[in-house]
PDB file of C-alpha atoms and ligand atoms in Angstrom:
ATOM      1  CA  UNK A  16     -86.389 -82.139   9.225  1.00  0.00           C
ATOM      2  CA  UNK A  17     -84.650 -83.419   6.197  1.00  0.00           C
ATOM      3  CA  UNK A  18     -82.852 -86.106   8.299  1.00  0.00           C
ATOM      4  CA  UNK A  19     -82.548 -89.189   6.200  1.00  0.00           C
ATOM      5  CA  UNK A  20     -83.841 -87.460   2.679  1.00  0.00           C
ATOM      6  CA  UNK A  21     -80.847 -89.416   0.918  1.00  0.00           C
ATOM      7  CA  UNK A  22     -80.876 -92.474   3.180  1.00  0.00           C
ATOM      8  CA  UNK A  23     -78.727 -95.164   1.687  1.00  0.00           C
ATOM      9  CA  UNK A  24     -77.836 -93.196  -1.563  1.00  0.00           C
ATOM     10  CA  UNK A  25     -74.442 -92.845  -2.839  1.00  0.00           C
ATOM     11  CA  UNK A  26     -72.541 -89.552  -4.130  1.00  0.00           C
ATOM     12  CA  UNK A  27     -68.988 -88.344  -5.182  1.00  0.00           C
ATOM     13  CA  UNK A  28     -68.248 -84.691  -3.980  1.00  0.00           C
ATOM     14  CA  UNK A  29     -65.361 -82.988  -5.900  1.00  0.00           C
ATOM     15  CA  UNK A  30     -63.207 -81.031  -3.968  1.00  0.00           C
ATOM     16  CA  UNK A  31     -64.913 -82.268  -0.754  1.00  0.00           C
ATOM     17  CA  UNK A  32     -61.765 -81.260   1.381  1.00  0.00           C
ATOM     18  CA  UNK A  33     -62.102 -77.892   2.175  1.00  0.00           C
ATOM     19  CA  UNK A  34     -64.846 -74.978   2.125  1.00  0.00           C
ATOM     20  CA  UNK A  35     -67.845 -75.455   0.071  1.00  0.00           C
ATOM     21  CA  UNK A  36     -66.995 -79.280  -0.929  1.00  0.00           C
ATOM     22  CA  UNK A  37     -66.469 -80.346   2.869  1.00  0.00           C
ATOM     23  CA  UNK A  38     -69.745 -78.595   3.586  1.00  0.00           C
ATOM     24  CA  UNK A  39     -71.516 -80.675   1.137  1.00  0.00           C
ATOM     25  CA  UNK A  40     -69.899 -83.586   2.291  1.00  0.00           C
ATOM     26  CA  UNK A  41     -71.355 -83.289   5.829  1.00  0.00           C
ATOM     27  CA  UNK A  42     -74.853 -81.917   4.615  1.00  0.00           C
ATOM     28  CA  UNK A  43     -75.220 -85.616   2.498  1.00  0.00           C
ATOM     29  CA  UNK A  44     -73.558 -87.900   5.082  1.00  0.00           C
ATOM     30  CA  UNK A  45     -75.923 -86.379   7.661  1.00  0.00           C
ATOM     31  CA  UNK A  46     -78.787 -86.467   4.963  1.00  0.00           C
ATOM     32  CA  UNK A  47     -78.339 -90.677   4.828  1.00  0.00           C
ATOM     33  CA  UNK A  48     -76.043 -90.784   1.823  1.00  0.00           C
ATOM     34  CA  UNK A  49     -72.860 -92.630   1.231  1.00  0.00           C
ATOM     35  CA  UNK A  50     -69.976 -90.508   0.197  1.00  0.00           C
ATOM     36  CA  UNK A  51     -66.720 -90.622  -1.602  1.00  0.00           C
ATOM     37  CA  UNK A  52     -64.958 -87.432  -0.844  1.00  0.00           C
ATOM     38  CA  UNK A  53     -62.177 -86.413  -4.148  1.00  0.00           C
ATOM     39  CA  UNK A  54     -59.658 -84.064  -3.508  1.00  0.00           C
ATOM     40  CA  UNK A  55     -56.017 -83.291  -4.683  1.00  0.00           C
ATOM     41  CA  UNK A  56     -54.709 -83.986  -1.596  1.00  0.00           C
ATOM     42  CA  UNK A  57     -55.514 -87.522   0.176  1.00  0.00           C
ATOM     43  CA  UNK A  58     -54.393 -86.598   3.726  1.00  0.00           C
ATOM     44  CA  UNK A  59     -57.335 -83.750   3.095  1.00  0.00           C
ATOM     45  CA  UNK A  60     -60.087 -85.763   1.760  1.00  0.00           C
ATOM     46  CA  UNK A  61     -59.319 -88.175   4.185  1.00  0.00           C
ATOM     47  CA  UNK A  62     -60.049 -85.751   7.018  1.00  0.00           C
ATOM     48  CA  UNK A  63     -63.372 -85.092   5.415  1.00  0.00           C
ATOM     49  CA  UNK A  64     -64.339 -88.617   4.868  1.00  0.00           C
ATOM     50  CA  UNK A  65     -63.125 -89.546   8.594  1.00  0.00           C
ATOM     51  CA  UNK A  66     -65.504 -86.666   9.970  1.00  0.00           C
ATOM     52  CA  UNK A  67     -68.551 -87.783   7.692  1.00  0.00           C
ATOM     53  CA  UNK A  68     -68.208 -91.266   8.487  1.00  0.00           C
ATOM     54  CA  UNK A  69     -69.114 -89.819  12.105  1.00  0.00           C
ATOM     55  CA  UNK A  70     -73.259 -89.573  10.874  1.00  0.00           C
ATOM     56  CA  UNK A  71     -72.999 -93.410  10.488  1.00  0.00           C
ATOM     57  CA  UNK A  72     -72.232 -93.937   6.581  1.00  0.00           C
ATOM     58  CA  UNK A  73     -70.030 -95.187   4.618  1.00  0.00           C
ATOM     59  CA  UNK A  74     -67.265 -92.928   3.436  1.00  0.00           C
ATOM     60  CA  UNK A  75     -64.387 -93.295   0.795  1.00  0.00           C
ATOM     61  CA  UNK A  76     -61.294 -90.669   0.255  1.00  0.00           C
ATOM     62  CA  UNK A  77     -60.127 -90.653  -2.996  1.00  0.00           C
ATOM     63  CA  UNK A  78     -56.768 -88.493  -4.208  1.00  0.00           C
ATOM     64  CA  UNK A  79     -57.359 -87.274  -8.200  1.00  0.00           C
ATOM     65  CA  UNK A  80     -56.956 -84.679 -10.646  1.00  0.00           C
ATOM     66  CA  UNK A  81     -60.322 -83.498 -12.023  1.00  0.00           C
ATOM     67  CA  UNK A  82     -58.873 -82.906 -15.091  1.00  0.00           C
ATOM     68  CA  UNK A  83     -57.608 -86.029 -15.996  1.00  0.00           C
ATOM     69  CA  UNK A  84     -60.162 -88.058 -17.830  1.00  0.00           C
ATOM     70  CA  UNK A  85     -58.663 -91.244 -16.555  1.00  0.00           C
ATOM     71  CA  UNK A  86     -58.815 -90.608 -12.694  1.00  0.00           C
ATOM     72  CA  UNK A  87     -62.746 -90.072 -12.980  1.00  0.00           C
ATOM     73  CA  UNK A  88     -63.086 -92.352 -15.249  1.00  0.00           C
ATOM     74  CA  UNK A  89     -61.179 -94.433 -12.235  1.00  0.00           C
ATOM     75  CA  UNK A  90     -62.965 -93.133  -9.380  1.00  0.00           C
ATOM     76  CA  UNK A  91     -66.483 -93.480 -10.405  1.00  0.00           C
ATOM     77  CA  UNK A  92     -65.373 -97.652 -11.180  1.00  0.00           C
ATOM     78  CA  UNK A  93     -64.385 -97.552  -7.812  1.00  0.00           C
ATOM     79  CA  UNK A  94     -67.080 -95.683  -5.824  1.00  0.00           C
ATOM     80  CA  UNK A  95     -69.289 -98.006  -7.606  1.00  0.00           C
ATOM     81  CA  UNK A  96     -67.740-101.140  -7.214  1.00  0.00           C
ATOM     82  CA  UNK A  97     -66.977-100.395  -3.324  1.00  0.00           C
ATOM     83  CA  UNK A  98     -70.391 -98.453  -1.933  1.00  0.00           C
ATOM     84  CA  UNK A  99     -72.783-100.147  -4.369  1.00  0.00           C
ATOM     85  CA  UNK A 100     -73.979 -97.607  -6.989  1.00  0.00           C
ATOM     86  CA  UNK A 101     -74.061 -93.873  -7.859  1.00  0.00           C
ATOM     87  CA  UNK A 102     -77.152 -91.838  -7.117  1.00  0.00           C
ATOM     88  CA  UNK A 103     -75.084 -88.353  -6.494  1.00  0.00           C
ATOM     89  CA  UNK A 104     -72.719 -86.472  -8.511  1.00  0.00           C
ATOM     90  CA  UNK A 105     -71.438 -83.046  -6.900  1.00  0.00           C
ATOM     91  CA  UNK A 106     -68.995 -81.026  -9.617  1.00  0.00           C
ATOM     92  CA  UNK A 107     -67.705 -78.424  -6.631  1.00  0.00           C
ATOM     93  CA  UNK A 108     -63.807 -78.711  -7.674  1.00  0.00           C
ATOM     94  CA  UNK A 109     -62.936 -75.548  -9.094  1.00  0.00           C
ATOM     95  CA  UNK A 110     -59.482 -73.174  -8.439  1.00  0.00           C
ATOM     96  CA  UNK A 111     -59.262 -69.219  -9.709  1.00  0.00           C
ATOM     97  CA  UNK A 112     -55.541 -67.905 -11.248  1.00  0.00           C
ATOM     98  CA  UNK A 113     -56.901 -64.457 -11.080  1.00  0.00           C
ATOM     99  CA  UNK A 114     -55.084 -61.650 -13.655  1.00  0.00           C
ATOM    100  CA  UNK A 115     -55.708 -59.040 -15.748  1.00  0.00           C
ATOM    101  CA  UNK A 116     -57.071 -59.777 -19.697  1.00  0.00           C
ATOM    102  CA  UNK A 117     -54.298 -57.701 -20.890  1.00  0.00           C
ATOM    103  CA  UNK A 118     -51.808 -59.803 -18.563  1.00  0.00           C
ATOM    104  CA  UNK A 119     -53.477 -63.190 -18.302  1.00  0.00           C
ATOM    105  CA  UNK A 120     -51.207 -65.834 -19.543  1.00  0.00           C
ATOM    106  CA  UNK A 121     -51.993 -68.804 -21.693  1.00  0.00           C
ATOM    107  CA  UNK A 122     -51.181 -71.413 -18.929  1.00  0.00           C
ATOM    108  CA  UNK A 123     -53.728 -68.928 -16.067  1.00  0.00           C
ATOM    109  CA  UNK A 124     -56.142 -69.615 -18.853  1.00  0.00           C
ATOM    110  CA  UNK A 125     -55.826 -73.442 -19.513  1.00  0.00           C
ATOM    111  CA  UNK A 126     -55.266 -74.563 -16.355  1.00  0.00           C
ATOM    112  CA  UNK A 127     -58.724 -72.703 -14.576  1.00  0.00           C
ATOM    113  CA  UNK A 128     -60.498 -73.957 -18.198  1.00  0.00           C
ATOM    114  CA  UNK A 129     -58.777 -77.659 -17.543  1.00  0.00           C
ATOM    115  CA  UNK A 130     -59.828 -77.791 -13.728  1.00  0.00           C
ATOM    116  CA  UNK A 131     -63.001 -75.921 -13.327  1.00  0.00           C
ATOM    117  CA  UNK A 132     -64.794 -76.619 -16.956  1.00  0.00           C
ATOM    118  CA  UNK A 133     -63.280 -79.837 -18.390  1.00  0.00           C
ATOM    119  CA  UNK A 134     -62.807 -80.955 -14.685  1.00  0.00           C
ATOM    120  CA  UNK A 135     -66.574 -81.150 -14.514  1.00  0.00           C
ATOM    121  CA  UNK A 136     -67.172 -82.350 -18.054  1.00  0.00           C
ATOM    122  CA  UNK A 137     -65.038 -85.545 -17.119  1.00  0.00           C
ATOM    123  CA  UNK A 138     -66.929 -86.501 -14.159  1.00  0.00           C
ATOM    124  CA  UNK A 139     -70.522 -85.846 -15.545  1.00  0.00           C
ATOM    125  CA  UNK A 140     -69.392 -88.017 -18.309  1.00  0.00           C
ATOM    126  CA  UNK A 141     -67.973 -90.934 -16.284  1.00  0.00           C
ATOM    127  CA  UNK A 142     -71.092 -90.923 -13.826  1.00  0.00           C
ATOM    128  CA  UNK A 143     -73.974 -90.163 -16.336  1.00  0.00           C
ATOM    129  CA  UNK A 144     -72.539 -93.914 -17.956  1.00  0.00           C
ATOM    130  CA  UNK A 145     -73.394 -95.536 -14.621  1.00  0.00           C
ATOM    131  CA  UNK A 146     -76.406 -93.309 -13.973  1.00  0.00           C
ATOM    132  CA  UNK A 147     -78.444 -93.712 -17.536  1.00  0.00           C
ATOM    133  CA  UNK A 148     -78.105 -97.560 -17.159  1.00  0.00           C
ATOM    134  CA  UNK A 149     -79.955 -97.538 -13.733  1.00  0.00           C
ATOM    135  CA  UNK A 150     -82.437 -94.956 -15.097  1.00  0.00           C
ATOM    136  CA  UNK A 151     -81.777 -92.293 -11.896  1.00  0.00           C
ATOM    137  CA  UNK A 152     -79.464 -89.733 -10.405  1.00  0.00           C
ATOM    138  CA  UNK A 153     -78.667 -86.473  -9.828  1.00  0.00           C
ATOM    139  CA  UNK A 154     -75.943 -84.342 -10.995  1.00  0.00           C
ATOM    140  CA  UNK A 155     -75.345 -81.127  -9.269  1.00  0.00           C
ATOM    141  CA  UNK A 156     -72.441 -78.652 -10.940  1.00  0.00           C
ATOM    142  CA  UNK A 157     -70.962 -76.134  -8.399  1.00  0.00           C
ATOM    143  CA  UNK A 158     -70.836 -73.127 -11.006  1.00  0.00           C
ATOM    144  CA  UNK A 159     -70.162 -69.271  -9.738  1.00  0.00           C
ATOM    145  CA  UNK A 160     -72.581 -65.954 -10.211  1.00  0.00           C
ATOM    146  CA  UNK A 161     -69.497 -64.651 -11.968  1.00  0.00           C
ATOM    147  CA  UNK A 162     -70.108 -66.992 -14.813  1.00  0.00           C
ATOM    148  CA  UNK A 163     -73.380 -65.087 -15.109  1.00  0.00           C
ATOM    149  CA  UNK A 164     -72.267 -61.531 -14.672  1.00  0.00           C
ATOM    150  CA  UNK A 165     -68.707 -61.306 -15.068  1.00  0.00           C
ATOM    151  CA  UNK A 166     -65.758 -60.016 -12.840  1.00  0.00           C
ATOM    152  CA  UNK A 167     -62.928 -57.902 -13.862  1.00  0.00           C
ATOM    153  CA  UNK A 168     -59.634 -59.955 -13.123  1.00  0.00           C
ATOM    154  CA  UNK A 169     -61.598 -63.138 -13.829  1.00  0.00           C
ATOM    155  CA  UNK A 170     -62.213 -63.796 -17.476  1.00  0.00           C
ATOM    156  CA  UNK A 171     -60.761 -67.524 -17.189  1.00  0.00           C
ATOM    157  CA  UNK A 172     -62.422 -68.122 -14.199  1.00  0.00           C
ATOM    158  CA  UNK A 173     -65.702 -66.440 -15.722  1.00  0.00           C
ATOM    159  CA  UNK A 174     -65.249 -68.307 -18.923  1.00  0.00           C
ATOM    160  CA  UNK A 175     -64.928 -71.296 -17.221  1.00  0.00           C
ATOM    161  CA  UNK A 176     -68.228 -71.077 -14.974  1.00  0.00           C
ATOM    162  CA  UNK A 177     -70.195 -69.700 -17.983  1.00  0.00           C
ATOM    163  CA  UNK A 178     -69.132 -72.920 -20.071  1.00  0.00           C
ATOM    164  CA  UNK A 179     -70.373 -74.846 -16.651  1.00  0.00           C
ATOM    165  CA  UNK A 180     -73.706 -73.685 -16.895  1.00  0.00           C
ATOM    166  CA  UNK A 181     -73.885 -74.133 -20.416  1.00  0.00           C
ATOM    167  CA  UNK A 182     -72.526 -77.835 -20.028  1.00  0.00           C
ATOM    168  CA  UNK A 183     -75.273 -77.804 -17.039  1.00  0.00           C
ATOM    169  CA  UNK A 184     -78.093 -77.276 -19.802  1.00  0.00           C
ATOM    170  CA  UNK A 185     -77.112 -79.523 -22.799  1.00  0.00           C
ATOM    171  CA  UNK A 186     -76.793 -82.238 -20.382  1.00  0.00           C
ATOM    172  CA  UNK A 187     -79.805 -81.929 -18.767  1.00  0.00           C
ATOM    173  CA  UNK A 188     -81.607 -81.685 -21.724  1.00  0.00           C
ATOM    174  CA  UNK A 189     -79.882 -84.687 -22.868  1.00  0.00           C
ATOM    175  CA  UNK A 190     -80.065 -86.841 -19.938  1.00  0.00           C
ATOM    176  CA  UNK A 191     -83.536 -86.125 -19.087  1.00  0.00           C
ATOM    177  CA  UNK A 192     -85.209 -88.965 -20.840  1.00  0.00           C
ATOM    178  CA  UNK A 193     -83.222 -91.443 -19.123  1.00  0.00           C
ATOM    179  CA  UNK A 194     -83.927 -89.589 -15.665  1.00  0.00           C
ATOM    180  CA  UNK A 195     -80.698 -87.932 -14.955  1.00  0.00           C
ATOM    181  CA  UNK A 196     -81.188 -84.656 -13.534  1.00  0.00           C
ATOM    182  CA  UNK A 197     -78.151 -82.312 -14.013  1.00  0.00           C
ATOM    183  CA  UNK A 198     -78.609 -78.964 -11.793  1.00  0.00           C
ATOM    184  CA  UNK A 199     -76.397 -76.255 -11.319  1.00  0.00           C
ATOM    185  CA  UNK A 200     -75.794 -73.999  -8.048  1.00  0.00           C
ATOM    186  CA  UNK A 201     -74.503 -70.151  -8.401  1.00  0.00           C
ATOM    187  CA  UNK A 202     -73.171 -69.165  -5.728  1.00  0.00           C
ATOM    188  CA  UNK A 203     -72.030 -65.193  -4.848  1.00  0.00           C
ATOM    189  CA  UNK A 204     -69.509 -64.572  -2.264  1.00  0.00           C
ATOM    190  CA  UNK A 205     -68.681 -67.499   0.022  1.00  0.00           C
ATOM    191  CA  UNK A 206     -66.408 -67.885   3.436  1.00  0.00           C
ATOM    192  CA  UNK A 207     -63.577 -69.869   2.217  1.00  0.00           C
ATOM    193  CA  UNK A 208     -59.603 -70.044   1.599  1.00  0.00           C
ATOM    194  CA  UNK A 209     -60.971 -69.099  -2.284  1.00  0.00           C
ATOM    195  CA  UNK A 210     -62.080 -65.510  -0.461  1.00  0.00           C
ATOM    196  CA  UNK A 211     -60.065 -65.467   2.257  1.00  0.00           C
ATOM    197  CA  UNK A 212     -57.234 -63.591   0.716  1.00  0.00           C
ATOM    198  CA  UNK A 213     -59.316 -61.003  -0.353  1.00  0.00           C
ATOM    199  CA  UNK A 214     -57.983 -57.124   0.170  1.00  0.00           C
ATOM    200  CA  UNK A 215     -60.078 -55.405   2.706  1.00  0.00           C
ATOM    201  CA  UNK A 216     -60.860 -52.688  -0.019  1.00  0.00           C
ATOM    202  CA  UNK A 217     -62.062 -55.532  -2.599  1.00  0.00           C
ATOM    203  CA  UNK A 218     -64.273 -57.045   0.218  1.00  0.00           C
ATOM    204  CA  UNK A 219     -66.125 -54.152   1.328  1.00  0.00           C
ATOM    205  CA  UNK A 220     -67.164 -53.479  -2.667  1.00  0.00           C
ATOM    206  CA  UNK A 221     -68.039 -56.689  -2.644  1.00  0.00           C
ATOM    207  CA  UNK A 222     -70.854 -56.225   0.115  1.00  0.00           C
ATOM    208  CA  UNK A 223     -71.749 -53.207  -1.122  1.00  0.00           C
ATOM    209  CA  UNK A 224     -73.193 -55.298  -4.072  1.00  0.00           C
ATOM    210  CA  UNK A 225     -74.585 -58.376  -2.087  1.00  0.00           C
ATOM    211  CA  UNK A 226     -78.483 -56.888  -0.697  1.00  0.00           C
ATOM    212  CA  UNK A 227     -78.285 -59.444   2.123  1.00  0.00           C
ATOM    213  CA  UNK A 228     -75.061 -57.644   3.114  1.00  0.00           C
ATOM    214  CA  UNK A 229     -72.931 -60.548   4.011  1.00  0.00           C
ATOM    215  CA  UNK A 230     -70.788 -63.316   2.942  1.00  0.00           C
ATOM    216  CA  UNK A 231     -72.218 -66.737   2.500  1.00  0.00           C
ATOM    217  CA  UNK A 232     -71.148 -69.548   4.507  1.00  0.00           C
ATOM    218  CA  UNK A 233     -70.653 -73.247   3.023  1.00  0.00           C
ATOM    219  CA  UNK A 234     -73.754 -74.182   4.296  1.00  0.00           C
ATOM    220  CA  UNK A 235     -75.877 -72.189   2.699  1.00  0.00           C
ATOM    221  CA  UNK A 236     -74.658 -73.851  -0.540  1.00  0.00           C
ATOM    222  CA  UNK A 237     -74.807 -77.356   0.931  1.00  0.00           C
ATOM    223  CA  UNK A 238     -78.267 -76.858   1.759  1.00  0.00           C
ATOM    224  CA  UNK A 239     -79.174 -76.236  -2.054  1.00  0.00           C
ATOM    225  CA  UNK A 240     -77.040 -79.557  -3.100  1.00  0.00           C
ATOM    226  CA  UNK A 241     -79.005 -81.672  -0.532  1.00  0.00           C
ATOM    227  CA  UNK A 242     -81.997 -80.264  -1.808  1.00  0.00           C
ATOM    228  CA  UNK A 243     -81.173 -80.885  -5.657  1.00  0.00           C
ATOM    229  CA  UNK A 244     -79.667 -84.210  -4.823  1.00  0.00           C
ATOM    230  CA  UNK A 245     -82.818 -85.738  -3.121  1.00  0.00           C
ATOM    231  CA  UNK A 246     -86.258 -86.009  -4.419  1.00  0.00           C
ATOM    232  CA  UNK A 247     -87.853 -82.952  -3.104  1.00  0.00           C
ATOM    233  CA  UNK A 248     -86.542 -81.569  -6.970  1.00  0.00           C
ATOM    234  CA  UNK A 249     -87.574 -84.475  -8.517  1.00  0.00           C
ATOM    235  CA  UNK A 250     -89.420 -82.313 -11.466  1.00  0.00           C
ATOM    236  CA  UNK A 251     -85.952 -80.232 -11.582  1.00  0.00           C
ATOM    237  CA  UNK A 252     -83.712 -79.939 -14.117  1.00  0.00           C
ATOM    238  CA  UNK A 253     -81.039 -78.120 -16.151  1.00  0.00           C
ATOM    239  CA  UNK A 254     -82.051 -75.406 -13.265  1.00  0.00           C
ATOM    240  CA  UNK A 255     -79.352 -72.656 -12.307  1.00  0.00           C
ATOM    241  CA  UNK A 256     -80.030 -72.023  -8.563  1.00  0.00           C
ATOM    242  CA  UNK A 257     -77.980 -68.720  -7.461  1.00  0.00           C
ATOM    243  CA  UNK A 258     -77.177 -68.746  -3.915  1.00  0.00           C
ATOM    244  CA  UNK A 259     -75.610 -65.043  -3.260  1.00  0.00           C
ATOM    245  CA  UNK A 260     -77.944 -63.252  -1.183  1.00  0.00           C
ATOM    246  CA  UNK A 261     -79.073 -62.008  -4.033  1.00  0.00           C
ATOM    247  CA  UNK A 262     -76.538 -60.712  -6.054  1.00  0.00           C
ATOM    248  CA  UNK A 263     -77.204 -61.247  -9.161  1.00  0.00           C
ATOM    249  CA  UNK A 264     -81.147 -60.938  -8.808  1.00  0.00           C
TER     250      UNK A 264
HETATM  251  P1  NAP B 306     -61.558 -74.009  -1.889  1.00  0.00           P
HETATM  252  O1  NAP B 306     -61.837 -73.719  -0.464  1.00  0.00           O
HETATM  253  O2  NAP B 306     -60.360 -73.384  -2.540  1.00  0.00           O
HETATM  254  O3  NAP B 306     -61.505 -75.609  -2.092  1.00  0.00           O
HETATM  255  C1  NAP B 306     -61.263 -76.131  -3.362  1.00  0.00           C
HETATM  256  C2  NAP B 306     -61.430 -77.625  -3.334  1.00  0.00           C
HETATM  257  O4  NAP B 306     -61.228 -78.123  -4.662  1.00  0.00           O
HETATM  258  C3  NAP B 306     -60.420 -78.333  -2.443  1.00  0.00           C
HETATM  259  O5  NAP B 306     -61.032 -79.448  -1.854  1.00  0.00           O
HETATM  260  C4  NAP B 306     -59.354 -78.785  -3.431  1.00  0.00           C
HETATM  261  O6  NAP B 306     -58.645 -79.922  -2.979  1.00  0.00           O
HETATM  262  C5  NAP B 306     -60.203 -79.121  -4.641  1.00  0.00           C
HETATM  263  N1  NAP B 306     -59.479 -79.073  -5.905  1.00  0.00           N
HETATM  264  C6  NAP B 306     -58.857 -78.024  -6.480  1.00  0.00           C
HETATM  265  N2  NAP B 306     -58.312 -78.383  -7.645  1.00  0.00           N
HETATM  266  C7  NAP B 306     -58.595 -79.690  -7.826  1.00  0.00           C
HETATM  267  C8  NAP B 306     -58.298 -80.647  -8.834  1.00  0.00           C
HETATM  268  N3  NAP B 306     -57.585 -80.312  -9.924  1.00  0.00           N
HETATM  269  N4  NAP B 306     -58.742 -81.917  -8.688  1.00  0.00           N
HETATM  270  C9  NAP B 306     -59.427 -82.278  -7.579  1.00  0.00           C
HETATM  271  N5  NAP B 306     -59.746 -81.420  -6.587  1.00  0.00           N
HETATM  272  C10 NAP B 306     -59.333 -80.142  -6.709  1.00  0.00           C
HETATM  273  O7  NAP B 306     -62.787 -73.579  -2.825  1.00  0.00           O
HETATM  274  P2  NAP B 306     -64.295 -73.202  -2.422  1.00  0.00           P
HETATM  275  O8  NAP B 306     -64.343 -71.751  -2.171  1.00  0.00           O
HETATM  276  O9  NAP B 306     -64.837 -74.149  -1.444  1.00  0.00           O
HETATM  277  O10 NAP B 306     -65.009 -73.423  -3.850  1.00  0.00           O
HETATM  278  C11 NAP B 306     -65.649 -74.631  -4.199  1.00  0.00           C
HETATM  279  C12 NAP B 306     -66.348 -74.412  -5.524  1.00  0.00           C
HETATM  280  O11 NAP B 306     -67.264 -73.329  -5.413  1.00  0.00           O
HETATM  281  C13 NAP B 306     -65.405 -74.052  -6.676  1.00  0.00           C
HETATM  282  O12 NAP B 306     -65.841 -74.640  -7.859  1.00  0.00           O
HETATM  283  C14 NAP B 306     -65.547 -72.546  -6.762  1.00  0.00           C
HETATM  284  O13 NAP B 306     -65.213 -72.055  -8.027  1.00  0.00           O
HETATM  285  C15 NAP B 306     -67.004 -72.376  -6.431  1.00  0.00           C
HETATM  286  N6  NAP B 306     -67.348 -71.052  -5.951  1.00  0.00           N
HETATM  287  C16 NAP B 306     -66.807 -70.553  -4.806  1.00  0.00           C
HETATM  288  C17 NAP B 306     -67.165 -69.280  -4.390  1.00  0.00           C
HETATM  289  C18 NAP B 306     -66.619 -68.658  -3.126  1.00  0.00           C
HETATM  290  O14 NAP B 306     -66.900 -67.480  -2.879  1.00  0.00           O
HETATM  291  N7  NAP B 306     -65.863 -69.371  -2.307  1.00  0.00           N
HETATM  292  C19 NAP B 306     -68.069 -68.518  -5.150  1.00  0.00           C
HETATM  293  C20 NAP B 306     -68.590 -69.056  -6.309  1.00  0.00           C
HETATM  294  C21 NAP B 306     -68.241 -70.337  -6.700  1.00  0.00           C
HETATM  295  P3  NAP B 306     -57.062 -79.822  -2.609  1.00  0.00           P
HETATM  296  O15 NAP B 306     -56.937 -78.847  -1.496  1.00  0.00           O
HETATM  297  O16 NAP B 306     -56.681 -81.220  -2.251  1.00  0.00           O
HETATM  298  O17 NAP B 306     -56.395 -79.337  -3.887  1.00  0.00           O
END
């Protein structure tokens, strides 16, 4: 049904290698778009751009840091230059150091701040520059319900989402006049390695709290970035869309 709804655009997924990211990855790709999949490891996004390349676009792998300046900086030059543009920003690279306040260390702190918050901050700079000159695109930031509500064990990792959808706002308000959207996407509890670990105990308080009574899966938060990538949310922006079966309603 929405075959095609990003036919011949071109995005950059963060942390397209695993979980939510390669989900996203296969949702544009099989939506029309172009990708460039970014990961720490290349062997990793490479799988992921190999698979996409499957729906019959074109599909870069790119090995970076998200929080380095100078390696998105570096990537978006070269997504441009190589696939022709940048319509699609996805912010999904994110890690969690989980620890108690009392016991959470200065580096814990800095390095969930550095990846998930200034991470995102790098690349929505570095693509809005290409994006406000052509007067279009969409930025989507993969933010967390705990930056809404909290979670004990995660103040970095809350801190860090929170400033996301805070970043999420100024920028769209910013960008708007040139006709960059910036979105963000909430998601609750999600199938991946990031859960996986998860104590039995842990996970059945978790779905005690979710009213849908189950864990997402990745697609249910790809479907929401195809959505706020293509033109269906064209009078969207600086939105926060949660997708936890509803959570944090
Ligand atoms: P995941 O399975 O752990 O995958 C994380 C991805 O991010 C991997 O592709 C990883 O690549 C990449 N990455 C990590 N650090 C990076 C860095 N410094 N630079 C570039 N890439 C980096 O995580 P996920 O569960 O899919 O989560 C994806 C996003 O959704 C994150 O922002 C997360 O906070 C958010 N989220 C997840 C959940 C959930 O329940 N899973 C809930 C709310 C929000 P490498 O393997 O190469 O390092």
């Amino acid at each position: 049904m929405r075959l095609n709804v990003l036919q011949e655009k071109v995005s950059i997924v963060t942390g397209g290698s695993r979980g939510i990211g390669r989900a996203v990855v296969e949702a544009l790709a099989r939506a029309g778009s172009h990708v460039a999949v970014v990961a720490t490891r290349e062997d990793g996004a490479r799988a992921a751009a190999e698979s996409a390349a499957g729906h019959g676009v074109k599909t870069m792998a790119l090995a970076a840091d998200v929080s380095d300046p100078a390696d998105a900086d570096r990537i978006v030059q070269t997504v441009t230059e190589e696939l022709g543009g940048l319509d699609v920003l996805v912010n999904n690279a994110g890690i969690t150091r989980d620890g108690l306040l009392l016991r959470m260390s200065d580096e814990d702190f800095d390095r969930v701040v550095a990846v998930n918050l200034k991470g995102t901050f790098n690349f929505l700079r570095a693509a809005a520059r290409v994006m406000v000159k052509k007067r279009s695109g969409s930025i989507i930031n993969v933010s967390s319900i705990v930056g809404l509500i909290g979670n004990p064990g995660q103040t970095n990792y809350a801190a860090s989402k929170g400033g996301v959808i805070a970043l999420t706002k100024a920028a769209a308000k910013e960008l708007a006049s040139r006709k960059v959207r910036v979105n963000a996407i909430a998601p609750g509890f999600i199938n991946t390695d990031m859960t996986a670990d998860l104590a039995e105990g842990t996970r059945e308080a978790a779905l005690t709290m979710i009213p849908l009574r189950e864990f997402g899966h990745p697609d249910h938060i790809a479907e929401a970035v195809v959505f706020l990538a293509s033109s269906r949310s064209a009078y969207i922006t600086g939105h926060v869309l949660n997708v936890d079966g509803g959570m944090a309603m």
